[in-house]
Amino acid sequence: MEYKGDFLDLLKAHDCQIQIDPPAGSINTPSNHPEWTEGTTVVATRYKDGVIIGGDRRATAGTAVIYDRAEKVLQIDEFSVLAISGAPAVAYEMARVLEHSFQYFRRSQLQELSIEGKLRMLSRLIRENLPMALQGIGGVIPIFAVYNLQSGGANGGQIFFYDALGAHFESADFATSGSGSVWIRGVLYHVNRWGDVRLIEMDERQATINILRLLDAASEYDSATSGYNPKSKIFPTVKTITKDGIRDLSVDQLSLIYSQSVETDHVG
């Protein structure tokens, strides 16, 4: 039998259902469960060429730093990026399912899945993960950024954020998620409304400086967020999404911008 369209339904038809939530009765209560690995912080802003999206590299379990090279900004297809905060194991599985779902649709339907279709696919995965999120052991609140090639010459960068039930919302200029987001959301609003240059008017360098400064500020106040690690030369992950596709900013680029515009001393 041939299957067309939904990759998740294809998996279920072949008894390959994605089991994101654990079997009944296997969930430990919050008082006695182990310390689960979590990842924060991610932020995305629109700039004049599209969307720039960045994330720190730290993964924590309770007060312990488990890993300092985590990838939280994941390319899904040529024009889609998923930035994750929360449980990496669940988020990475969602990213893999999304990637294969988009590929399956492209090959079976000989066309790209619409942006609305991509958003609904991610909503479905988040909704199916709700039992774990309610237990506090597997919540994922991602940011989904895309470039819309059908924008008719205008800036096609779009940013969407989700709640734990899978509802998605489009953000006009910026979005941030994770434990460090509380410290930088207000800064983003201030910069966008009263700064010398609005977010949408920034060039790539200005937008990169803004992202690195925001993550550095978050790392000062949130122990689960890391900024630049000078010992290991670990920088946040930063990607741009434009009409030309997705591009990773190199370590050399980030190092130069960080030394010139972030790690500076100001005498007040």
Short mmCIF file of C-alpha atoms in Angstrom, two decimals:
data_model
loop_
_atom_site.label_atom_id
_atom_site.label_comp_id
_atom_site.label_asym_id
_atom_site.label_seq_id
_atom_site.Cartn_x
_atom_site.Cartn_y
_atom_site.Cartn_z
CA MET A 1 0.00 0.00 0.00
CA GLU A 2 1.25 3.48 -0.82
CA TYR A 3 1.22 6.27 1.72
CA LYS A 4 1.29 9.95 0.90
CA GLY A 5 1.50 13.04 3.02
CA ASP A 6 1.96 12.68 6.75
CA PHE A 7 5.21 11.00 7.76
CA LEU A 8 4.00 10.38 11.32
CA ASP A 9 1.00 8.43 10.02
CA LEU A 10 3.35 6.41 7.81
CA LEU A 11 5.42 5.46 10.87
CA LYS A 12 2.33 4.44 12.79
CA ALA A 13 1.04 2.36 9.86
CA HIS A 14 4.25 0.33 10.06
CA ASP A 15 4.14 0.01 13.86
CA CYS A 16 6.94 2.54 14.27
CA GLN A 17 5.06 5.04 16.42
CA ILE A 18 7.26 7.61 18.11
CA GLN A 19 6.90 7.03 21.85
CA ILE A 20 7.84 10.38 23.32
CA ASP A 21 5.97 9.92 26.57
CA PRO A 22 7.09 7.07 28.89
CA PRO A 23 4.89 4.03 29.66
CA ALA A 24 2.20 4.49 32.27
CA GLY A 25 3.46 4.12 35.80
CA SER A 26 7.09 4.62 34.85
CA ILE A 27 7.24 8.33 35.67
CA ASN A 28 8.92 9.18 38.94
CA THR A 29 7.32 11.83 41.08
CA PRO A 30 9.05 15.22 41.28
CA SER A 31 10.21 14.44 44.81
CA ASN A 32 12.29 11.41 43.84
CA HIS A 33 13.08 11.61 40.11
CA PRO A 34 16.71 12.02 38.99
CA GLU A 35 17.99 15.37 37.81
CA TRP A 36 17.09 15.57 34.13
CA THR A 37 19.36 17.25 31.62
CA GLU A 38 18.04 20.54 30.30
CA GLY A 39 19.29 23.17 27.88
CA THR A 40 18.87 26.98 27.69
CA THR A 41 18.87 29.81 26.30
CA VAL A 42 17.80 30.54 22.68
CA VAL A 43 16.89 33.83 20.99
CA ALA A 44 15.87 34.86 17.47
CA THR A 45 15.42 38.27 15.89
CA ARG A 46 14.51 39.47 12.45
CA TYR A 47 17.09 41.65 10.72
CA LYS A 48 17.17 43.27 7.32
CA ASP A 49 18.11 40.10 5.39
CA GLY A 50 15.97 37.55 7.26
CA VAL A 51 16.30 35.95 10.69
CA ILE A 52 19.31 35.50 12.96
CA ILE A 53 19.00 32.89 15.67
CA GLY A 54 21.40 31.92 18.44
CA GLY A 55 21.71 29.69 21.47
CA ASP A 56 24.17 29.11 24.26
CA ARG A 57 25.94 25.75 24.55
CA ARG A 58 25.31 24.69 28.15
CA ALA A 59 23.26 21.68 29.26
CA THR A 60 22.54 21.32 32.97
CA ALA A 61 21.05 18.84 35.41
CA GLY A 62 19.99 20.61 38.56
CA THR A 63 22.96 22.71 39.60
CA ALA A 64 25.50 20.61 37.68
CA VAL A 65 26.88 21.53 34.27
CA ILE A 66 26.60 18.33 32.23
CA TYR A 67 27.86 19.53 28.86
CA ASP A 68 29.21 22.78 27.45
CA ARG A 69 29.06 21.98 23.73
CA ALA A 70 25.35 21.31 23.26
CA GLU A 71 23.82 22.29 19.93
CA LYS A 72 20.51 24.05 20.46
CA VAL A 73 20.05 25.67 17.04
CA LEU A 74 19.24 22.85 14.61
CA GLN A 75 18.77 23.06 10.86
CA ILE A 76 15.66 21.14 9.78
CA ASP A 77 15.68 21.86 6.04
CA GLU A 78 17.08 24.46 3.66
CA PHE A 79 15.00 27.31 5.08
CA SER A 80 13.89 26.10 8.54
CA VAL A 81 15.65 26.17 11.91
CA LEU A 82 14.50 24.80 15.26
CA ALA A 83 15.98 26.39 18.40
CA ILE A 84 15.42 24.26 21.48
CA SER A 85 15.14 24.91 25.19
CA GLY A 86 14.22 22.28 27.72
CA ALA A 87 14.97 18.55 27.58
CA PRO A 88 17.55 17.89 24.81
CA ALA A 89 16.64 14.20 24.40
CA VAL A 90 13.04 15.05 23.54
CA ALA A 91 13.98 18.10 21.48
CA TYR A 92 16.52 16.21 19.37
CA GLU A 93 13.95 13.49 18.69
CA MET A 94 11.45 16.13 17.60
CA ALA A 95 14.05 17.67 15.30
CA ARG A 96 14.82 14.29 13.70
CA VAL A 97 11.14 13.54 13.14
CA LEU A 98 10.60 16.99 11.62
CA GLU A 99 13.58 16.62 9.31
CA HIS A 100 12.45 13.24 8.00
CA SER A 101 8.82 14.38 7.79
CA PHE A 102 9.74 17.35 5.60
CA GLN A 103 11.93 15.13 3.41
CA TYR A 104 9.20 12.51 3.10
CA PHE A 105 6.63 15.09 2.04
CA ARG A 106 9.03 16.60 -0.49
CA ARG A 107 9.78 13.23 -2.08
CA SER A 108 6.24 11.85 -1.99
CA GLN A 109 4.43 15.00 -3.09
CA LEU A 110 7.21 16.48 -5.28
CA GLN A 111 6.84 19.82 -3.56
CA GLU A 112 7.81 21.51 -0.33
CA LEU A 113 5.57 21.28 2.71
CA SER A 114 3.92 24.64 3.33
CA ILE A 115 4.99 26.76 6.28
CA GLU A 116 1.60 26.19 7.88
CA GLY A 117 2.08 22.45 7.45
CA LYS A 118 5.50 22.64 9.12
CA LEU A 119 4.06 24.59 12.03
CA ARG A 120 1.26 22.08 12.53
CA MET A 121 3.70 19.16 12.41
CA LEU A 122 5.74 20.69 15.23
CA SER A 123 2.54 21.51 17.15
CA ARG A 124 1.54 17.87 16.96
CA LEU A 125 4.88 16.68 18.34
CA ILE A 126 4.75 19.15 21.23
CA ARG A 127 1.15 18.18 22.04
CA GLU A 128 2.05 14.47 22.07
CA ASN A 129 4.83 15.29 24.53
CA LEU A 130 2.40 16.98 26.95
CA PRO A 131 2.32 14.10 29.52
CA MET A 132 6.07 14.41 30.07
CA ALA A 133 5.92 18.20 30.12
CA LEU A 134 3.24 18.08 32.83
CA GLN A 135 5.51 15.84 34.91
CA GLY A 136 8.29 18.40 34.61
CA ILE A 137 10.76 15.93 33.09
CA GLY A 138 10.57 16.44 29.34
CA GLY A 139 9.19 19.84 28.50
CA VAL A 140 10.34 21.50 25.28
CA ILE A 141 9.40 25.06 24.33
CA PRO A 142 11.10 25.71 20.98
CA ILE A 143 11.45 28.62 18.61
CA PHE A 144 10.85 27.83 14.93
CA ALA A 145 12.31 30.22 12.36
CA VAL A 146 11.82 30.07 8.60
CA TYR A 147 12.37 32.11 5.47
CA ASN A 148 9.30 32.43 3.28
CA LEU A 149 10.37 32.50 -0.37
CA GLN A 150 6.84 33.54 -1.33
CA SER A 151 7.16 36.90 0.43
CA GLY A 152 7.21 38.77 -2.88
CA GLY A 153 10.51 40.58 -2.44
CA ALA A 154 9.85 41.67 1.13
CA ASN A 155 11.82 40.30 4.07
CA GLY A 156 10.58 36.72 4.25
CA GLY A 157 12.02 35.96 7.68
CA GLN A 158 9.42 34.65 10.12
CA ILE A 159 9.72 33.64 13.78
CA PHE A 160 7.25 31.41 15.63
CA PHE A 161 7.12 30.37 19.27
CA TYR A 162 5.04 27.72 21.02
CA ASP A 163 3.38 26.96 24.31
CA ALA A 164 3.40 23.57 26.05
CA LEU A 165 0.09 22.60 24.43
CA GLY A 166 1.48 23.06 20.94
CA ALA A 167 -0.20 26.35 20.03
CA HIS A 168 2.03 28.48 17.82
CA PHE A 169 2.28 32.25 17.59
CA GLU A 170 4.15 34.42 15.12
CA SER A 171 6.46 37.04 16.58
CA ALA A 172 6.80 40.25 14.60
CA ASP A 173 10.39 41.04 15.56
CA PHE A 174 11.90 38.66 18.14
CA ALA A 175 11.39 35.63 20.36
CA THR A 176 13.35 34.04 23.15
CA SER A 177 12.92 30.87 25.22
CA GLY A 178 14.61 29.13 28.11
CA SER A 179 15.52 30.06 31.66
CA GLY A 180 17.70 32.97 30.53
CA SER A 181 14.91 34.48 28.45
CA VAL A 182 13.45 36.31 31.45
CA TRP A 183 16.60 38.46 31.60
CA ILE A 184 16.76 39.40 27.93
CA ARG A 185 13.16 39.75 26.74
CA GLY A 186 12.92 43.25 28.19
CA VAL A 187 16.27 44.18 26.68
CA LEU A 188 15.03 43.11 23.25
CA TYR A 189 11.92 45.25 23.63
CA HIS A 190 14.01 48.24 24.72
CA VAL A 191 16.48 47.89 21.85
CA ASN A 192 13.72 47.42 19.30
CA ARG A 193 11.67 50.41 20.47
CA TRP A 194 14.22 52.94 21.70
CA GLY A 195 17.56 51.78 20.31
CA ASP A 196 19.47 53.70 17.66
CA VAL A 197 18.68 50.95 15.14
CA ARG A 198 15.53 48.80 15.18
CA LEU A 199 16.06 45.03 14.98
CA ILE A 200 14.56 44.73 11.48
CA GLU A 201 16.93 47.46 10.22
CA MET A 202 20.15 45.87 11.52
CA ASP A 203 22.71 44.38 9.14
CA GLU A 204 24.24 40.98 9.84
CA ARG A 205 27.09 42.33 11.96
CA GLN A 206 24.81 44.50 14.10
CA ALA A 207 22.37 41.62 14.55
CA THR A 208 25.20 39.26 15.54
CA ILE A 209 26.55 41.74 18.08
CA ASN A 210 23.05 42.03 19.53
CA ILE A 211 22.63 38.23 19.83
CA LEU A 212 26.04 37.74 21.46
CA ARG A 213 25.46 40.56 23.93
CA LEU A 214 22.06 39.18 24.87
CA LEU A 215 23.40 35.69 25.53
CA ASP A 216 26.32 37.14 27.48
CA ALA A 217 23.87 39.15 29.62
CA ALA A 218 21.74 36.04 30.22
CA SER A 219 24.82 34.10 31.34
CA GLU A 220 25.54 36.73 34.00
CA TYR A 221 22.18 36.20 35.72
CA ASP A 222 21.19 32.64 34.82
CA SER A 223 23.42 29.78 35.96
CA ALA A 224 21.96 27.44 33.31
CA THR A 225 23.11 29.69 30.47
CA SER A 226 26.68 29.97 29.23
CA GLY A 227 28.19 32.80 27.26
CA TYR A 228 31.62 32.65 25.69
CA ASN A 229 33.94 30.10 27.34
CA PRO A 230 37.47 31.58 27.05
CA LYS A 231 39.20 28.45 28.37
CA SER A 232 37.84 26.16 25.65
CA LYS A 233 37.09 28.83 23.03
CA ILE A 234 33.43 27.82 22.95
CA PHE A 235 31.08 30.37 21.45
CA PRO A 236 27.29 30.35 21.22
CA THR A 237 25.80 28.83 18.06
CA VAL A 238 24.56 31.52 15.67
CA LYS A 239 22.82 30.93 12.33
CA THR A 240 21.25 33.22 9.75
CA ILE A 241 18.28 32.35 7.51
CA THR A 242 17.95 34.39 4.33
CA LYS A 243 16.67 33.94 0.77
CA ASP A 244 19.97 32.14 0.09
CA GLY A 245 19.35 29.54 2.79
CA ILE A 246 20.90 28.87 6.20
CA ARG A 247 24.44 29.83 7.13
CA ASP A 248 26.47 29.16 10.27
CA LEU A 249 28.59 32.01 11.54
CA SER A 250 32.13 30.71 11.91
CA VAL A 251 34.13 30.69 15.13
CA ASP A 252 36.53 33.21 13.57
CA GLN A 253 33.66 35.60 12.85
CA LEU A 254 32.20 35.22 16.33
CA SER A 255 35.63 35.59 17.95
CA LEU A 256 36.33 38.85 16.12
CA ILE A 257 32.92 40.33 16.87
CA TYR A 258 33.09 39.21 20.48
CA SER A 259 36.53 40.77 21.08
CA GLN A 260 35.58 44.04 19.35
CA SER A 261 32.00 44.58 20.47
CA VAL A 262 31.09 42.31 23.40
CA GLU A 263 34.13 41.76 25.62
CA THR A 264 34.88 45.46 26.01
CA ASP A 265 35.37 47.60 29.08
CA HIS A 266 33.45 50.85 29.30
CA VAL A 267 34.43 53.54 31.72
CA GLY A 268 31.31 55.30 32.96
#
